[in-house]
Coordinates of C-alpha atoms in Angstrom, one line a residue:
M1 CA -81.9 352.8 51.4
T2 CA -78.4 352.3 49.7
T3 CA -77.6 349.1 47.8
V4 CA -74.0 348.1 48.6
K5 CA -72.1 346.2 45.7
A6 CA -70.1 343.2 46.5
G7 CA -66.8 345.1 44.9
K8 CA -67.0 347.2 48.1
I9 CA -66.0 344.2 50.2
S10 CA -62.4 343.2 50.2
P11 CA -61.6 340.0 48.2
L12 CA -61.1 336.6 49.4
D13 CA -58.0 334.8 50.0
P14 CA -58.1 331.0 48.5
A15 CA -54.9 330.4 50.5
A16 CA -56.1 331.6 54.0
P17 CA -56.7 329.0 56.7
E18 CA -60.4 330.4 57.0
P19 CA -62.8 328.9 54.8
F20 CA -64.8 331.0 52.4
Y21 CA -67.9 331.2 54.4
R22 CA -66.0 332.5 57.4
Q23 CA -64.1 334.9 55.2
I24 CA -67.3 336.4 53.8
Y25 CA -68.8 336.5 57.3
D26 CA -65.8 338.3 58.6
R27 CA -65.7 340.9 55.9
F28 CA -69.4 341.9 56.1
R29 CA -69.1 342.3 59.9
S30 CA -66.0 344.3 59.5
A31 CA -67.6 346.5 57.2
I32 CA -70.6 347.1 59.2
A33 CA -68.2 347.8 62.4
N34 CA -66.0 350.2 60.1
G35 CA -69.1 352.2 58.7
L36 CA -69.0 351.0 55.2
L37 CA -72.2 349.2 55.6
H38 CA -75.0 351.2 57.3
P39 CA -78.3 350.2 59.0
G40 CA -80.6 349.5 56.3
D41 CA -78.4 349.4 53.6
R42 CA -79.2 346.6 51.1
I43 CA -76.6 343.8 50.6
P44 CA -76.2 341.7 47.7
S45 CA -78.4 338.7 47.2
A46 CA -77.1 335.3 47.6
R47 CA -77.6 334.6 44.2
A48 CA -75.7 337.7 43.0
L49 CA -72.8 337.1 45.4
T50 CA -72.6 333.5 44.1
K51 CA -72.2 334.6 40.7
E52 CA -69.9 337.3 41.1
L53 CA -67.5 335.3 43.7
G54 CA -67.8 332.0 41.6
L55 CA -68.5 330.2 44.7
A56 CA -71.1 327.6 45.6
R57 CA -74.2 328.8 46.7
G58 CA -74.1 326.9 50.1
T59 CA -71.0 328.6 50.8
I60 CA -72.7 332.1 50.6
D61 CA -75.9 330.8 52.4
A62 CA -73.7 329.6 55.3
A63 CA -72.2 333.1 55.6
Y64 CA -75.5 334.7 55.5
S65 CA -77.1 332.6 57.9
L66 CA -74.4 333.1 60.4
L67 CA -74.8 336.9 59.9
A68 CA -78.5 336.8 60.3
A69 CA -78.2 334.6 63.4
E70 CA -75.9 337.3 65.1
G71 CA -78.3 340.0 64.3
Y72 CA -76.1 341.8 61.7
I73 CA -78.7 341.3 58.9
E74 CA -82.3 340.8 58.0
A75 CA -84.1 339.1 55.0
R76 CA -86.8 341.2 53.8
G77 CA -88.2 338.6 51.2
Q78 CA -88.7 340.1 47.8
A79 CA -87.4 343.4 49.1
G80 CA -83.9 341.7 49.5
T81 CA -81.5 341.4 52.6
I82 CA -80.6 344.5 54.6
V83 CA -78.1 345.4 57.3
A84 CA -80.3 345.2 60.5
P85 CA -81.9 348.6 61.3
G86 CA -81.2 350.2 64.5
L87 CA -78.0 348.2 64.6
K88 CA -75.1 350.3 66.4
P89 CA -71.8 349.6 64.5
R90 CA -68.9 348.8 66.9
T91 CA -65.7 347.4 66.4
P92 CA -65.7 343.8 67.0
V93 CA -64.0 342.6 70.1
A94 CA -61.3 339.9 69.4
I95 CA -61.7 336.7 71.5
P96 CA -58.5 335.4 72.7
I97 CA -57.4 331.8 72.5
P98 CA -56.8 330.3 75.8
Q99 CA -53.3 329.6 76.3
G100 CA -53.6 327.1 79.0
R101 CA -53.0 323.7 79.4
S102 CA -56.1 322.8 77.4
S103 CA -55.1 324.4 74.2
T104 CA -51.7 323.2 73.8
T105 CA -50.8 320.0 75.8
T106 CA -54.1 318.1 75.7
T107 CA -56.5 317.1 73.1
S108 CA -60.2 317.0 73.4
F109 CA -60.6 314.8 70.4
R110 CA -64.0 316.4 69.5
P111 CA -63.0 320.3 69.2
D112 CA -65.7 322.7 68.3
S113 CA -63.5 324.6 66.0
I114 CA -62.8 324.5 62.3
L115 CA -59.1 324.6 61.6
P116 CA -57.1 323.6 58.7
F117 CA -56.2 319.7 59.2
Q118 CA -58.9 319.1 61.9
M119 CA -59.3 315.3 62.6
G120 CA -62.7 313.9 62.6
L121 CA -64.4 316.5 60.2
P122 CA -66.0 315.7 56.9
A123 CA -65.7 318.0 54.0
L124 CA -68.0 320.8 55.5
D125 CA -68.1 322.7 52.2
A126 CA -69.6 319.8 50.3
F127 CA -72.4 319.1 52.6
P128 CA -75.6 319.2 50.4
R129 CA -77.3 321.9 52.4
K130 CA -80.2 322.5 49.9
I131 CA -81.3 319.0 49.9
W132 CA -81.1 318.9 53.9
A133 CA -83.1 322.0 54.0
R134 CA -85.6 321.0 51.9
L135 CA -86.1 317.6 53.8
G136 CA -85.9 319.4 57.0
A137 CA -88.6 321.8 56.0
R138 CA -90.8 318.9 54.8
C139 CA -90.5 317.0 58.2
V140 CA -91.3 320.2 60.1
R141 CA -94.4 320.6 58.0
A142 CA -95.6 317.1 58.4
M143 CA -95.1 317.1 62.5
Q144 CA -98.1 315.7 64.2
P145 CA -98.7 315.7 68.0
S146 CA -97.5 312.4 68.3
D147 CA -93.9 313.5 66.8
M148 CA -93.5 316.2 69.7
V149 CA -93.6 313.6 72.6
H150 CA -90.5 311.9 73.8
P151 CA -88.6 310.2 71.0
P152 CA -88.2 306.1 71.3
V153 CA -85.1 305.7 73.1
C154 CA -84.0 302.8 70.8
G155 CA -84.2 305.3 67.5
L156 CA -87.1 305.8 65.4
P157 CA -88.3 302.6 63.7
A158 CA -88.1 304.1 60.1
L159 CA -84.6 305.1 60.7
R160 CA -83.6 301.8 62.1
A161 CA -85.0 300.0 59.2
Q162 CA -83.1 302.2 56.7
I163 CA -79.9 301.5 58.6
A164 CA -80.3 297.8 58.2
A165 CA -81.1 298.0 54.9
Y166 CA -78.0 300.3 54.1
L167 CA -75.7 297.9 56.0
G168 CA -77.0 294.9 54.1
V169 CA -76.1 296.4 50.9
S170 CA -73.0 298.5 51.7
R171 CA -71.2 296.5 54.5
G172 CA -72.4 292.9 54.0
I173 CA -74.3 292.8 57.3
S174 CA -77.6 290.9 57.9
C175 CA -79.5 292.4 60.8
S176 CA -83.2 293.2 61.5
P177 CA -84.1 296.6 62.4
S178 CA -84.5 295.6 66.1
Q179 CA -80.9 294.8 66.5
I180 CA -80.0 298.5 65.6
F181 CA -79.7 301.0 68.5
V182 CA -79.5 304.8 67.5
T183 CA -77.1 306.5 69.9
S184 CA -75.8 310.2 70.3
G185 CA -72.2 309.0 69.4
Y186 CA -69.6 306.9 69.5
R187 CA -68.9 307.4 73.3
H188 CA -72.5 306.7 73.8
T189 CA -72.2 303.5 71.9
I190 CA -69.3 302.4 74.1
E191 CA -70.9 303.3 77.4
L192 CA -74.2 301.5 76.2
I193 CA -72.1 298.4 75.4
A194 CA -70.2 298.5 78.6
H195 CA -73.1 298.8 81.0
S196 CA -74.8 296.0 78.9
L197 CA -72.4 293.4 78.7
L198 CA -69.5 294.3 81.0
N199 CA -68.6 294.5 84.4
A200 CA -66.0 296.6 86.7
G201 CA -62.8 294.5 87.0
D202 CA -63.3 293.1 83.5
R203 CA -60.3 293.2 81.0
V204 CA -60.8 294.6 77.2
W205 CA -58.4 294.5 74.6
L206 CA -57.6 297.6 72.9
E207 CA -55.3 298.5 69.8
N208 CA -52.2 300.1 70.5
P209 CA -52.0 302.9 69.1
G210 CA -55.6 303.4 69.5
Y211 CA -58.5 305.9 69.9
P212 CA -57.8 307.6 73.2
P213 CA -61.3 308.1 74.4
T214 CA -62.0 304.5 74.4
R215 CA -59.3 304.0 77.1
D216 CA -60.7 307.1 79.0
I217 CA -64.4 305.6 79.1
L218 CA -63.3 302.2 80.1
D219 CA -61.3 303.6 82.8
H220 CA -64.1 305.8 84.3
M221 CA -66.2 302.5 84.3
K222 CA -63.4 300.6 86.2
I223 CA -62.9 298.3 83.4
E224 CA -59.2 297.5 82.6
A225 CA -57.7 298.2 79.1
V226 CA -55.1 296.0 77.7
A227 CA -53.0 297.5 75.4
V228 CA -52.4 295.1 72.1
P229 CA -49.7 296.2 69.6
V230 CA -50.6 296.4 65.9
D231 CA -48.6 295.7 62.8
R232 CA -49.2 295.9 59.0
E233 CA -52.1 293.4 59.3
G234 CA -53.8 295.3 62.2
M235 CA -54.1 294.0 65.8
V236 CA -51.9 291.2 66.8
V237 CA -54.4 288.7 68.1
S238 CA -51.5 286.2 69.3
E239 CA -50.3 289.2 71.4
G240 CA -53.8 289.8 72.8
V241 CA -54.3 286.1 73.7
R242 CA -50.7 286.1 75.5
L243 CA -51.4 289.3 77.3
A244 CA -55.1 288.6 78.5
P245 CA -56.4 285.3 77.0
R246 CA -59.7 285.6 79.3
A247 CA -60.4 289.1 78.4
R248 CA -64.2 289.8 78.2
A249 CA -64.0 292.0 74.9
A250 CA -61.9 293.4 72.2
V251 CA -62.2 297.0 70.4
V252 CA -61.1 297.0 67.1
T253 CA -61.1 299.0 63.9
P254 CA -60.9 296.6 60.9
A255 CA -61.4 298.7 58.0
H256 CA -58.9 301.4 58.6
Q257 CA -57.0 301.2 61.8
S258 CA -57.5 304.1 64.1
P259 CA -55.1 305.7 63.6
L260 CA -52.6 304.0 61.5
S261 CA -55.1 303.1 58.7
M262 CA -54.0 299.4 57.7
S263 CA -56.9 297.1 57.3
L264 CA -57.3 294.1 59.7
S265 CA -56.2 291.0 57.4
L266 CA -58.6 288.0 56.8
P267 CA -56.3 285.6 59.1
R268 CA -56.4 288.0 61.7
R269 CA -60.2 288.4 61.4
L270 CA -60.8 285.0 61.6
A271 CA -58.3 284.6 64.5
L272 CA -60.1 287.2 66.5
L273 CA -63.7 285.7 65.7
D274 CA -62.3 282.2 66.8
W275 CA -60.8 283.5 70.1
A276 CA -64.2 285.4 71.1
A277 CA -66.3 282.3 70.2
R278 CA -64.1 279.8 72.3
N279 CA -63.7 282.4 75.4
D280 CA -67.4 283.5 75.4
A281 CA -66.1 287.3 74.7
W282 CA -67.2 290.2 72.5
I283 CA -65.8 292.0 69.5
I284 CA -66.7 295.6 69.3
E285 CA -66.3 296.7 65.9
D286 CA -65.7 300.4 65.1
D287 CA -66.3 301.0 61.6
Y288 CA -65.9 305.0 61.7
D289 CA -64.9 305.5 58.1
G290 CA -65.3 302.1 56.5
E291 CA -67.0 303.7 53.5
Y292 CA -63.7 305.5 52.3
R293 CA -61.4 303.6 50.7
Y294 CA -59.3 304.9 47.6
V295 CA -57.6 301.9 45.9
S296 CA -60.5 299.3 45.6
R297 CA -64.0 298.7 46.9
P298 CA -64.7 299.2 50.6
L299 CA -63.9 296.0 52.6
P300 CA -66.9 294.0 54.0
A301 CA -67.2 294.5 57.8
L302 CA -65.9 292.1 60.2
K303 CA -69.4 291.6 61.3
S304 CA -70.5 290.2 58.0
L305 CA -68.1 287.0 58.7
D306 CA -69.7 286.6 62.3
R307 CA -71.5 283.4 62.6
D308 CA -71.5 283.1 66.3
G309 CA -73.1 286.5 67.5
R310 CA -70.0 287.8 68.9
V311 CA -69.5 290.8 67.1
L312 CA -71.0 294.4 68.1
Y313 CA -71.0 296.6 65.0
S314 CA -70.6 300.4 65.9
G315 CA -71.5 303.0 63.0
T316 CA -71.7 306.8 62.8
F317 CA -73.0 309.5 60.8
S318 CA -70.5 312.0 62.1
K319 CA -67.9 311.1 59.7
V320 CA -70.2 310.5 56.7
L321 CA -72.6 313.7 57.1
V322 CA -71.6 316.2 59.9
P323 CA -70.7 315.7 63.6
S324 CA -73.3 318.1 64.9
L325 CA -76.2 315.6 64.1
R326 CA -74.9 313.7 67.2
L327 CA -76.1 310.5 65.8
A328 CA -74.5 307.0 65.5
Y329 CA -75.9 303.5 65.8
L330 CA -75.1 299.9 67.2
V331 CA -75.8 296.7 65.7
V332 CA -76.1 293.8 68.5
P333 CA -76.3 290.2 68.0
E334 CA -80.1 289.0 68.4
S335 CA -79.3 287.2 71.8
E336 CA -78.5 290.4 73.5
V337 CA -81.3 292.6 71.9
E338 CA -83.5 292.3 75.1
R339 CA -80.5 293.2 77.6
V340 CA -79.6 296.2 75.5
E341 CA -83.2 297.4 75.4
Q342 CA -83.3 297.3 79.2
I343 CA -80.1 299.2 79.6
T344 CA -81.3 301.8 76.9
E345 CA -84.6 302.3 78.7
A346 CA -82.9 302.9 81.9
L347 CA -80.2 305.1 80.9
A348 CA -80.9 306.6 77.3
G349 CA -83.5 309.7 76.8
G350 CA -83.2 309.2 73.0
C351 CA -81.8 311.4 70.1
P352 CA -84.0 314.2 68.7
R353 CA -86.7 312.9 66.6
L354 CA -86.6 315.6 64.0
T355 CA -83.0 315.0 63.2
Q356 CA -83.6 311.2 63.1
A357 CA -86.7 311.8 60.8
I358 CA -84.5 313.9 58.3
V359 CA -81.8 311.3 58.2
T360 CA -84.3 308.9 57.5
A361 CA -85.8 310.6 54.7
F362 CA -82.2 311.3 53.4
I363 CA -81.4 307.7 53.3
A364 CA -84.5 306.4 51.8
E365 CA -84.5 309.0 48.8
G366 CA -80.9 307.8 47.9
H367 CA -79.3 311.3 48.8
F368 CA -77.3 309.3 51.4
A369 CA -75.6 306.8 49.0
R370 CA -75.0 309.4 46.5
H371 CA -73.3 311.7 49.0
I372 CA -70.9 308.8 50.1
Q373 CA -70.0 308.3 46.5
R374 CA -69.3 311.8 45.8
M375 CA -67.5 312.2 48.9
R376 CA -65.1 309.2 48.2
K377 CA -64.3 310.9 44.8
L378 CA -63.8 314.2 46.4
Y379 CA -61.5 312.6 49.2
A380 CA -59.4 311.0 46.9
E381 CA -58.5 314.3 45.1
R382 CA -58.0 316.1 48.3
R383 CA -55.8 313.2 49.6
Q384 CA -53.7 313.5 46.7
A385 CA -53.6 317.4 46.4
T386 CA -52.8 317.6 50.3
V387 CA -49.9 315.1 50.0
A388 CA -48.5 316.8 46.8
G389 CA -48.9 320.3 48.5
L390 CA -47.2 319.2 51.8
E391 CA -44.2 317.3 50.2
G392 CA -43.0 320.6 48.5
P393 CA -42.1 322.4 51.7
L394 CA -41.7 319.4 53.8
G395 CA -40.4 316.6 52.1
K396 CA -37.1 316.7 53.8
Q397 CA -38.4 317.0 57.3
L398 CA -40.9 314.3 57.3
R399 CA -42.4 311.3 55.6
I400 CA -46.0 310.7 54.6
D401 CA -47.7 307.6 55.1
L402 CA -50.2 306.5 52.2
Q403 CA -52.6 304.1 53.3
P404 CA -55.4 302.8 51.4
G405 CA -58.4 304.4 52.9
G406 CA -59.4 306.8 55.5
M407 CA -59.7 310.6 56.0
H408 CA -56.3 311.5 57.6
L409 CA -52.5 311.4 56.7
I410 CA -49.7 310.4 59.0
L411 CA -46.7 312.7 58.8
R412 CA -43.8 310.9 60.2
L413 CA -41.2 313.3 61.7
Q414 CA -37.7 312.8 60.8
G415 CA -34.9 313.2 63.5
R416 CA -35.6 313.4 67.2
R417 CA -38.5 315.9 66.7
S418 CA -41.4 316.0 69.5
D419 CA -44.7 315.5 67.9
R420 CA -46.4 317.1 70.9
R421 CA -44.5 320.4 70.9
L422 CA -44.9 320.8 67.3
V423 CA -48.5 320.1 67.6
A424 CA -48.6 322.8 70.3
R425 CA -47.0 325.1 68.2
M426 CA -49.3 324.6 65.2
R427 CA -52.4 325.3 67.7
E428 CA -51.0 328.4 68.5
E429 CA -50.6 329.5 64.8
G430 CA -54.2 328.3 64.0
L431 CA -53.5 325.0 62.4
Y432 CA -54.6 321.5 63.9
A433 CA -52.9 318.3 64.3
E434 CA -52.9 315.6 66.8
A435 CA -49.6 313.8 68.2
L436 CA -49.6 310.1 67.4
S437 CA -47.5 309.6 70.8
D438 CA -50.9 310.9 72.5
W439 CA -52.5 307.9 70.7
M440 CA -50.3 305.2 72.5
A441 CA -50.7 303.4 75.7
G442 CA -48.1 305.2 78.1
G443 CA -47.6 308.2 75.6
S444 CA -44.4 306.9 74.1
G445 CA -43.7 305.6 70.6
A446 CA -42.9 306.9 67.1
S447 CA -43.0 310.7 66.7
A448 CA -45.9 311.7 64.0
L449 CA -48.5 314.0 63.5
L450 CA -52.2 312.9 62.5
V451 CA -53.8 315.8 60.0
N452 CA -57.0 315.4 58.1
F453 CA -57.0 316.2 54.5
T454 CA -60.8 316.4 53.9
N455 CA -61.2 320.1 54.1
I456 CA -58.2 321.1 52.4
S457 CA -59.5 322.3 49.1
S458 CA -56.3 322.6 47.0
Q459 CA -52.8 321.7 46.6
R460 CA -52.0 325.5 46.9
A461 CA -53.5 325.8 50.4
A462 CA -51.8 322.5 51.5
E463 CA -48.5 324.1 50.3
T464 CA -49.2 327.3 52.3
Y465 CA -50.1 325.4 55.4
G466 CA -46.9 323.4 54.7
R467 CA -44.6 326.5 54.8
Q468 CA -46.1 327.5 57.9
I469 CA -45.5 324.1 59.5
L470 CA -41.7 324.4 58.3
K471 CA -41.3 327.6 60.2
L472 CA -42.6 326.4 63.1
M473 CA -40.3 323.4 63.0

């Protein structure tokens, strides 16, 4: 059996668009296909490769896990890790990226790719994999027959209790565990609210610009979306009253307006609450990234000001942990708990019990709060580095909006450039962006790019991507 040293693998490129774990995976797979590594050859241990490359252990583990899952390598315990015996080397077949309409002119708003500037992704390289693996193994070992049946459709009681405690401390929300419903994501949350509290033909205020999937969901349910403009103080409540005074609900993003990132001012918050109380209407507060504010402490939730039971609070673990968990939650007023329970029992299947158990332990042992604190510091650094890196090559072509919080930047295009056309070109070159015009009702408005900075590791990387964008412009 031959032992292969890491030096035989081509070096990593810190400026490449692919993350390090993917570069390591690609290099080992290519070495196997090209005959540099043979079946049965021993490859460096994760610990040795971590030391040699100067990377985080989780990065190496992610690459090795992917190689093992695809059958390229096998772990042999104390004997080390080897190239899978009997593996027939072959040249990897390149999978072409579809060039149809879906890849350039439309946006899924939940892509399964990992591209530079991809919206909606937290810092995947900073996820605490070791802690998660330890908690996961413990939860699996502790499983009893009662844990293997259908999960409670409203969520594990322990998780609901942990979420209630967390919201009380971090977001100023006083609620009981029975008011919390665990869902499989924001879209599930909106569907649950609509089925429980709204009817076909109802009118609902939506921010303009605003998150497009919300409009799509309401449209499928025959609920009319009313586009209400936003300004520097957030949703213009007076315009909502003028356009649809008897609307049944309003969907807002008070902490960081999605996508413009300003915060809903206190006078607007009070005006919105007053409108809802007077008209027996509902306010759906989407607090998708309220934890991430860089100029001061995170603002209290709108729900914390609710004295009349009119606010439904929507939170998610996708932006704080990872989207693949498919876990979110909804806090409903006490008066509506029974109704939402009935709809949940009728329509929901429950979220995976094991995932809920791991998240419960993650919160209960303090890892969740510590992770948010680390990410707040990391994102502030990456935000600054991304802005500095992009302003070098692109400073004359666009203006970067710097908002006090959030996980993305707004790149305002100068001149009469089309944001949709530039987004399509970026996708073809392996870069991600979303066009602000796609977030506007009617598809018209200011031309700008929405880009995420959480997975941009350095100013140098941002400069490299900025030069790519400049060529495309």
